[in-house]
Amino acid sequence: MTSIGSDAPSPASGAPVSPIAFRHRNFVLFWLCRLSGTFAIQIVSVAVGWQVYDLTRDPFDLGLVGLFQFMPAFVLVLVTGPAADRFPRRLIMAACCAAEAVGAAALIWLTLAGDISTAAIFGVLLVFGVARAFFGAASSAAIPGTVPREALSNAITWASSAWQFASIVGPVAGGLLYGLGPEIAYGAAFALLIFATGAALLLKVVQHRRALEAGWAGLVAGFAYVFREKIVLGAITLDLFAVLLGGAIGLMPAVARDVLDVGPWGLGMLRAAPGVGAIAVAIMLSLVPIRDHAGRIMFVCVGLFGLAGAVFGLSHTLWLSIAALVVMGGADMVSVTIRETLMQLWTPDDVRGRVNAVNMMFVGASNELGEFRAGMTAAVIGVMPAIVTGGAGAMAVAGLWAYWFPGLRLARSLERREA
């Protein structure tokens, strides 16, 4: 299988090309769009989680928050990918940010109306879920079109870290703003989403749009490619099942309130902790990229992710919980960087949107559906046992996938291969 590099043109032969993604204007705009949009989503996520738990005090409803955000990515996977391959990706990104801004405005209105219900919140979350499904496929597929191929690896690292940057400040800001009033938190998210819409409209993305294959073959081309390319399949499903079992973000409101006995500020610190670890690792990877034994490093980090999750589930002190979450975030960042690099370098541009739609469905399953799994398990066996068993499950997944996907385990370099 021939791997494909960045689709943004490089300067004429002999001209110096910066391998630093931030020295390229289009990537800066792309990164600002992703950062501000994700920052807004983090604020909304913290505020909605706290508001729903205040209304019901039922951890199962925290799981439903994740489920309602995931369902659109699953239901629309055969639509979002072809859309990202057929239509301008920057316009899809802008439209999605604008739709999320409308959702934030709806949450403001419902809150100020004084009679907000979980049903109304879940309805708005469906809007966010649809927008995120289209945005995820288009934005991930757009990355190679924003930089020359020499800067692609660096761009992927920093594009992945945009979510982590937002995860550091966003949850803290969400908790603090929610303390002032949920309408204040949603108002800040609305402003950020308007900014993200503007950044997307100013962005230029190199994109090779071709007529899609007719009929069913065109719709399922992303699935066909993923299942044909075993290394990509192994990387995607490893992340899917590890985070599906080991993720604990959806239960953090219950941990903050019932286990650690801290308020919204404490929840913000817990939500920010994985981002602190992740961005520290992102900076390290930008300075010292992974050049050898990439597969083994990824499996070790997935196991470490699960171990840290189990420690978080056993902790009853705030500092230990935060430390465990920092380790989880750092380990996950390594896995994300390796997986996304493989995805972008090994996927042709004319099918990249559909492949990324499949990837985003798996990512959504591992995050939002993982939150639903955690909430459902917590309702049966308790919050902390659910987190501990999930961490153990993630460690088991790392071991099983290392055995089932030897090609991925033995993968050494992430550099682009030639035919």
Coordinates of C-alpha atoms in Angstrom, one line a residue:
M1 CA 0.0 0.0 0.0
T2 CA 1.4 3.4 -1.0
S3 CA 1.3 5.9 1.7
I4 CA 0.4 9.5 0.9
G5 CA 2.0 12.6 2.3
S6 CA 0.7 16.1 2.7
D7 CA -1.3 17.5 -0.1
A8 CA -0.3 21.2 0.4
P9 CA 2.3 22.1 -2.2
S10 CA 5.9 22.5 -1.1
P11 CA 8.0 25.4 -2.4
A12 CA 10.0 25.0 -5.5
S13 CA 12.9 22.6 -5.3
G14 CA 15.8 24.1 -3.4
A15 CA 13.7 26.6 -1.4
P16 CA 13.9 26.2 2.3
V17 CA 10.7 24.7 3.9
S18 CA 10.0 25.1 7.6
P19 CA 9.1 21.9 9.3
I20 CA 7.3 23.9 12.0
A21 CA 3.6 24.0 11.3
F22 CA 3.0 27.3 13.1
R23 CA 5.1 29.1 10.5
H24 CA 2.4 28.4 7.9
R25 CA -0.5 30.8 7.9
N26 CA -3.2 28.3 7.0
F27 CA -2.2 25.9 9.8
V28 CA -2.4 28.8 12.3
L29 CA -5.9 29.6 11.2
F30 CA -6.8 25.9 11.3
W31 CA -5.3 25.5 14.8
L32 CA -7.1 28.6 16.1
C33 CA -10.4 27.3 14.7
R34 CA -9.9 23.9 16.3
L35 CA -8.7 25.4 19.6
S36 CA -11.5 27.9 20.1
G37 CA -14.2 25.5 18.9
T38 CA -12.9 22.7 21.3
F39 CA -12.5 25.2 24.1
A40 CA -16.1 26.1 23.7
I41 CA -17.1 22.4 23.7
Q42 CA -15.2 21.8 26.9
I43 CA -17.0 24.7 28.6
V44 CA -20.3 23.4 27.4
S45 CA -19.4 19.8 28.5
V46 CA -18.5 20.9 32.1
A47 CA -21.5 23.2 32.4
V48 CA -24.0 20.6 31.0
G49 CA -22.6 17.8 33.1
W50 CA -22.9 19.8 36.3
Q51 CA -26.3 21.2 35.4
V52 CA -27.7 17.7 34.5
Y53 CA -26.2 16.2 37.7
D54 CA -27.7 19.1 39.7
L55 CA -31.1 18.3 38.2
T56 CA -31.1 14.5 38.7
R57 CA -28.1 13.4 40.9
D58 CA -28.1 10.2 38.8
P59 CA -24.7 9.1 37.3
F60 CA -26.7 7.3 34.5
D61 CA -27.7 10.7 33.2
L62 CA -24.0 11.7 32.9
G63 CA -23.7 8.7 30.7
L64 CA -26.6 9.9 28.6
V65 CA -24.8 13.2 28.0
G66 CA -22.1 11.2 26.2
L67 CA -24.5 9.0 24.4
F68 CA -26.5 11.9 22.9
Q69 CA -23.2 13.5 21.6
F70 CA -22.0 10.2 20.1
M71 CA -25.1 8.9 18.3
P72 CA -24.9 11.3 15.4
A73 CA -21.4 10.3 14.5
F74 CA -22.5 6.7 14.4
V75 CA -25.7 7.3 12.5
L76 CA -24.2 9.7 10.0
V77 CA -20.9 8.0 9.4
L78 CA -21.9 7.2 5.8
V79 CA -22.8 10.9 5.2
T80 CA -20.1 12.9 7.0
G81 CA -17.2 11.2 5.2
P82 CA -18.5 11.6 1.6
A83 CA -19.4 15.2 2.4
A84 CA -15.8 15.9 3.5
D85 CA -14.5 14.4 0.3
R86 CA -17.0 16.1 -2.0
F87 CA -17.4 19.6 -0.5
P88 CA -14.9 22.2 0.6
R89 CA -13.7 21.1 4.0
R90 CA -13.2 24.7 5.4
L91 CA -16.8 25.5 4.6
I92 CA -18.0 22.4 6.4
M93 CA -15.9 23.4 9.4
A94 CA -17.4 26.9 9.4
A95 CA -21.0 25.7 9.1
C96 CA -20.5 23.3 12.0
C97 CA -19.0 25.9 14.3
A98 CA -22.0 28.2 13.4
A99 CA -24.4 25.4 14.2
E100 CA -22.7 24.8 17.6
A101 CA -23.0 28.6 18.2
V102 CA -26.8 28.2 17.7
G103 CA -26.8 25.3 20.2
A104 CA -24.9 27.4 22.8
A105 CA -27.5 30.2 22.2
A106 CA -30.3 27.7 22.8
L107 CA -28.8 26.6 26.1
I108 CA -28.6 30.2 27.2
W109 CA -32.2 30.8 26.3
L110 CA -33.4 27.6 28.1
T111 CA -31.4 28.4 31.2
L112 CA -32.7 32.0 31.4
A113 CA -36.3 30.7 30.8
G114 CA -36.0 29.1 34.3
D115 CA -37.6 25.8 33.5
I116 CA -34.8 23.8 31.9
S117 CA -35.2 20.0 31.7
T118 CA -32.8 17.2 30.9
A119 CA -34.9 16.4 27.8
A120 CA -34.3 19.9 26.5
I121 CA -30.6 19.7 27.2
F122 CA -30.3 16.3 25.5
G123 CA -32.1 17.7 22.5
V124 CA -29.5 20.5 22.2
L125 CA -26.7 18.0 22.6
L126 CA -28.0 16.2 19.6
V127 CA -27.4 19.4 17.6
F128 CA -23.8 19.6 19.0
G129 CA -23.4 15.9 18.1
V130 CA -24.4 16.3 14.5
A131 CA -22.1 19.4 14.1
R132 CA -19.2 17.6 15.7
A133 CA -19.7 14.6 13.4
F134 CA -19.3 16.7 10.3
F135 CA -16.6 18.9 11.8
G136 CA -14.5 15.9 12.9
A137 CA -14.4 14.3 9.5
A138 CA -13.7 17.5 7.6
S139 CA -11.2 19.0 10.0
S140 CA -9.1 15.8 10.4
A141 CA -9.0 15.4 6.6
A142 CA -8.0 19.0 6.1
I143 CA -4.8 18.9 8.1
P144 CA -2.5 17.7 5.2
G145 CA -3.9 20.5 3.0
T146 CA -2.7 23.2 5.4
V147 CA 1.0 22.6 5.4
P148 CA 3.8 21.4 3.1
R149 CA 4.6 17.7 3.5
E150 CA 7.8 18.6 5.4
A151 CA 5.7 20.0 8.2
L152 CA 3.0 17.4 8.3
S153 CA 4.2 15.4 11.2
N154 CA 4.6 18.5 13.3
A155 CA 1.2 19.7 12.2
I156 CA -0.5 16.4 13.2
T157 CA 1.1 16.7 16.7
W158 CA -0.1 20.2 17.2
A159 CA -3.5 19.6 15.7
S160 CA -4.0 16.8 18.1
S161 CA -2.8 19.0 20.9
A162 CA -5.3 21.8 20.2
W163 CA -7.9 19.6 22.0
Q164 CA -5.4 19.2 24.8
F165 CA -4.7 23.0 25.0
A166 CA -8.5 23.5 25.3
S167 CA -8.7 20.7 27.9
I168 CA -6.3 22.5 30.2
V169 CA -8.1 25.9 30.5
G170 CA -11.6 25.0 29.1
P171 CA -12.8 22.8 32.0
V172 CA -11.4 25.2 34.6
A173 CA -13.0 28.1 32.9
G174 CA -16.2 26.1 32.5
G175 CA -16.3 25.3 36.3
L176 CA -15.6 28.9 37.2
L177 CA -18.1 30.4 34.7
Y178 CA -20.7 27.9 35.8
G179 CA -20.2 29.2 39.4
L180 CA -21.2 32.6 38.1
G181 CA -24.2 31.2 36.3
P182 CA -24.7 28.5 33.6
E183 CA -25.8 31.2 31.2
I184 CA -22.4 32.9 31.6
A185 CA -20.6 29.7 30.7
Y186 CA -22.8 29.1 27.6
G187 CA -22.3 32.8 26.6
A188 CA -18.5 32.4 26.6
A189 CA -18.9 29.2 24.5
F190 CA -21.1 31.1 22.0
A191 CA -18.4 33.8 21.6
L192 CA -15.7 31.3 21.0
L193 CA -17.7 29.4 18.4
I194 CA -18.4 32.6 16.5
F195 CA -14.6 33.2 16.5
A196 CA -14.0 29.6 15.3
T197 CA -16.5 30.2 12.4
G198 CA -14.6 33.3 11.3
A199 CA -11.2 31.5 11.4
A200 CA -12.6 28.6 9.3
L201 CA -13.9 31.0 6.7
L202 CA -10.5 32.6 6.3
L203 CA -8.7 29.3 6.0
K204 CA -7.5 27.9 2.7
V205 CA -7.2 24.1 2.3
V206 CA -5.6 22.3 -0.6
Q207 CA -8.1 19.5 -1.5
H208 CA -8.2 17.0 -4.3
R209 CA -12.0 16.6 -4.9
R210 CA -13.0 13.9 -7.3
A211 CA -16.2 12.2 -8.3
L212 CA -17.0 9.6 -5.7
E213 CA -17.5 6.0 -6.6
A214 CA -21.1 5.3 -7.6
G215 CA -23.5 3.6 -5.2
W216 CA -22.6 1.7 -2.1
A217 CA -18.9 1.3 -2.9
G218 CA -18.5 5.1 -2.6
L219 CA -20.2 5.3 0.7
V220 CA -18.3 2.5 2.4
A221 CA -14.9 3.2 0.8
G222 CA -13.6 4.5 4.2
F223 CA -14.5 1.3 6.0
A224 CA -13.1 -0.8 3.1
Y225 CA -9.8 1.0 3.3
V226 CA -9.5 0.8 7.1
F227 CA -10.2 -3.0 7.2
R228 CA -7.8 -3.6 4.3
E229 CA -5.0 -1.7 6.0
K230 CA -4.3 -3.8 9.1
I231 CA -1.9 -1.3 10.8
V232 CA -4.5 1.4 10.5
L233 CA -7.2 -0.9 11.7
G234 CA -5.2 -2.0 14.7
A235 CA -4.3 1.6 15.7
I236 CA -7.9 2.8 15.5
T237 CA -9.5 -0.2 17.3
L238 CA -6.8 -0.1 20.0
D239 CA -7.7 3.4 20.9
L240 CA -11.4 2.6 20.6
F241 CA -11.5 -0.2 23.1
A242 CA -8.9 1.2 25.5
V243 CA -10.7 4.5 25.9
L244 CA -14.1 2.8 25.8
L245 CA -13.1 0.8 28.9
G246 CA -10.7 3.1 30.6
G247 CA -12.2 6.6 30.1
A248 CA -13.6 8.2 33.2
I249 CA -14.3 11.8 32.2
G250 CA -18.1 11.3 32.2
L251 CA -18.0 10.3 35.9
M252 CA -16.0 13.3 37.1
P253 CA -18.9 15.3 38.3
A254 CA -19.9 12.4 40.6
V255 CA -16.3 11.9 41.7
A256 CA -15.9 15.6 42.4
R257 CA -19.1 15.9 44.4
D258 CA -19.5 12.5 46.1
V259 CA -15.9 11.1 46.5
L260 CA -13.6 14.1 46.7
D261 CA -16.2 16.5 48.1
V262 CA -15.1 19.5 45.9
G263 CA -17.2 22.0 44.0
P264 CA -17.2 23.2 40.4
W265 CA -13.6 24.5 40.7
G266 CA -12.5 21.0 41.7
L267 CA -14.3 19.5 38.8
G268 CA -12.6 22.0 36.5
M269 CA -9.2 20.9 37.9
L270 CA -10.0 17.3 37.4
R271 CA -11.1 17.9 33.8
A272 CA -8.0 20.0 33.1
A273 CA -5.5 17.5 34.5
P274 CA -5.4 15.1 31.5
G275 CA -4.8 18.1 29.3
V276 CA -1.9 19.2 31.4
G277 CA -0.2 15.9 30.9
A278 CA -1.1 15.8 27.2
I279 CA 0.2 19.2 26.3
A280 CA 3.5 18.6 28.2
V281 CA 3.9 15.4 26.1
A282 CA 2.9 17.3 22.9
I283 CA 5.7 19.9 23.5
M284 CA 8.2 17.1 24.1
L285 CA 7.1 15.3 20.9
S286 CA 7.4 18.5 18.9
L287 CA 11.0 18.8 20.1
V288 CA 11.9 15.1 20.1
P289 CA 9.6 13.3 17.7
I290 CA 9.1 9.5 17.7
R291 CA 11.6 8.1 15.3
D292 CA 11.9 4.4 16.2
H293 CA 9.9 1.7 17.9
A294 CA 6.6 3.6 17.4
G295 CA 4.4 0.5 17.8
R296 CA 6.0 -0.6 21.1
I297 CA 5.8 2.9 22.5
M298 CA 2.1 3.1 21.7
F299 CA 1.3 -0.2 23.4
V300 CA 3.3 0.7 26.5
C301 CA 1.5 4.1 26.7
V302 CA -1.9 2.5 26.3
G303 CA -1.1 0.1 29.2
L304 CA 0.1 3.1 31.2
F305 CA -3.2 4.9 30.4
G306 CA -5.1 2.0 31.9
L307 CA -2.9 1.7 35.0
A308 CA -3.3 5.4 35.7
G309 CA -7.0 5.1 35.3
A310 CA -7.1 2.4 37.9
V311 CA -5.1 4.5 40.3
F312 CA -7.6 7.4 39.8
G313 CA -10.4 5.0 40.6
L314 CA -8.8 4.0 43.9
S315 CA -7.9 7.5 44.9
H316 CA -9.8 9.5 47.6
T317 CA -7.5 12.5 47.7
L318 CA -7.6 15.4 45.2
W319 CA -3.8 15.6 44.5
L320 CA -3.5 11.8 43.8
S321 CA -6.5 11.9 41.5
I322 CA -5.1 14.9 39.6
A323 CA -1.6 13.2 39.3
A324 CA -3.2 10.0 37.9
L325 CA -5.2 12.0 35.4
V326 CA -2.0 13.9 34.3
V327 CA -0.4 10.6 33.5
M328 CA -3.5 9.4 31.7
G329 CA -3.4 12.5 29.5
G330 CA 0.3 12.2 28.7
A331 CA 0.0 8.5 27.8
D332 CA -3.0 9.1 25.7
M333 CA -1.3 11.9 23.8
V334 CA 1.4 9.6 22.6
S335 CA -1.2 7.1 21.4
V336 CA -3.2 9.8 19.6
T337 CA -0.1 11.2 17.9
I338 CA 1.0 7.9 16.6
R339 CA -2.5 6.9 15.4
E340 CA -3.2 10.2 13.7
T341 CA 0.2 10.2 12.0
L342 CA -0.5 6.7 10.6
M343 CA -4.0 7.8 9.5
Q344 CA -2.9 10.8 7.6
L345 CA 0.3 9.5 6.0
W346 CA -1.2 6.2 4.9
T347 CA -4.5 7.5 3.4
P348 CA -5.0 9.0 -0.1
D349 CA -6.7 12.4 -0.1
D350 CA -9.6 11.4 -2.3
V351 CA -10.8 8.9 0.4
R352 CA -9.4 10.8 3.4
G353 CA -12.7 12.3 4.5
R354 CA -14.4 9.0 4.5
V355 CA -11.5 7.3 6.4
N356 CA -11.5 10.1 8.9
A357 CA -15.3 9.8 9.3
V358 CA -14.7 6.2 10.3
N359 CA -12.0 7.2 12.6
M360 CA -14.1 9.9 14.2
M361 CA -16.9 7.4 14.7
F362 CA -14.5 5.1 16.6
V363 CA -13.1 8.1 18.6
G364 CA -16.7 9.1 19.4
A365 CA -17.4 5.6 20.5
S366 CA -14.3 5.5 22.7
N367 CA -15.2 8.9 24.3
E368 CA -18.9 9.6 24.4
L369 CA -20.0 5.9 24.3
G370 CA -17.3 5.2 26.8
E371 CA -19.0 7.8 29.1
F372 CA -22.3 6.0 28.6
R373 CA -20.6 2.7 29.5
A374 CA -19.0 4.3 32.6
G375 CA -22.3 5.8 33.7
M376 CA -24.2 2.6 33.2
T377 CA -21.6 0.5 35.1
A378 CA -21.4 3.1 37.9
A379 CA -25.2 2.8 38.3
V380 CA -24.8 -0.9 38.9
I381 CA -21.5 -1.3 40.9
G382 CA -20.7 2.2 42.0
V383 CA -18.6 5.1 40.6
M384 CA -15.2 4.1 41.9
P385 CA -15.4 0.4 41.1
A386 CA -16.5 1.3 37.6
I387 CA -13.4 3.4 37.0
V388 CA -11.0 0.8 38.5
T389 CA -12.4 -2.1 36.4
G390 CA -12.3 0.1 33.3
G391 CA -8.6 0.9 33.8
A392 CA -7.9 -2.8 34.2
G393 CA -9.8 -3.5 31.0
A394 CA -7.7 -0.9 29.1
M395 CA -4.5 -2.7 30.2
A396 CA -5.9 -6.0 29.0
V397 CA -6.7 -4.4 25.6
A398 CA -3.1 -3.3 25.2
G399 CA -1.9 -6.8 25.8
L400 CA -4.4 -8.4 23.5
W401 CA -3.9 -6.0 20.6
A402 CA -0.1 -6.4 20.9
Y403 CA -0.6 -10.1 20.2
W404 CA -3.4 -9.7 17.5
F405 CA -1.7 -7.0 15.5
P406 CA 2.1 -7.9 15.4
G407 CA 2.6 -5.6 12.4
L408 CA 1.5 -2.6 14.5
R409 CA 3.5 -3.7 17.5
L410 CA 6.7 -4.0 15.3
A411 CA 6.1 -0.8 13.4
R412 CA 9.2 1.4 13.9
S413 CA 9.2 4.6 12.0
L414 CA 6.2 6.9 11.3
E415 CA 7.9 8.5 8.4
R416 CA 6.1 8.4 5.0
R417 CA 6.8 5.3 3.0
E418 CA 7.2 5.5 -0.7
A419 CA 5.7 3.0 -3.1

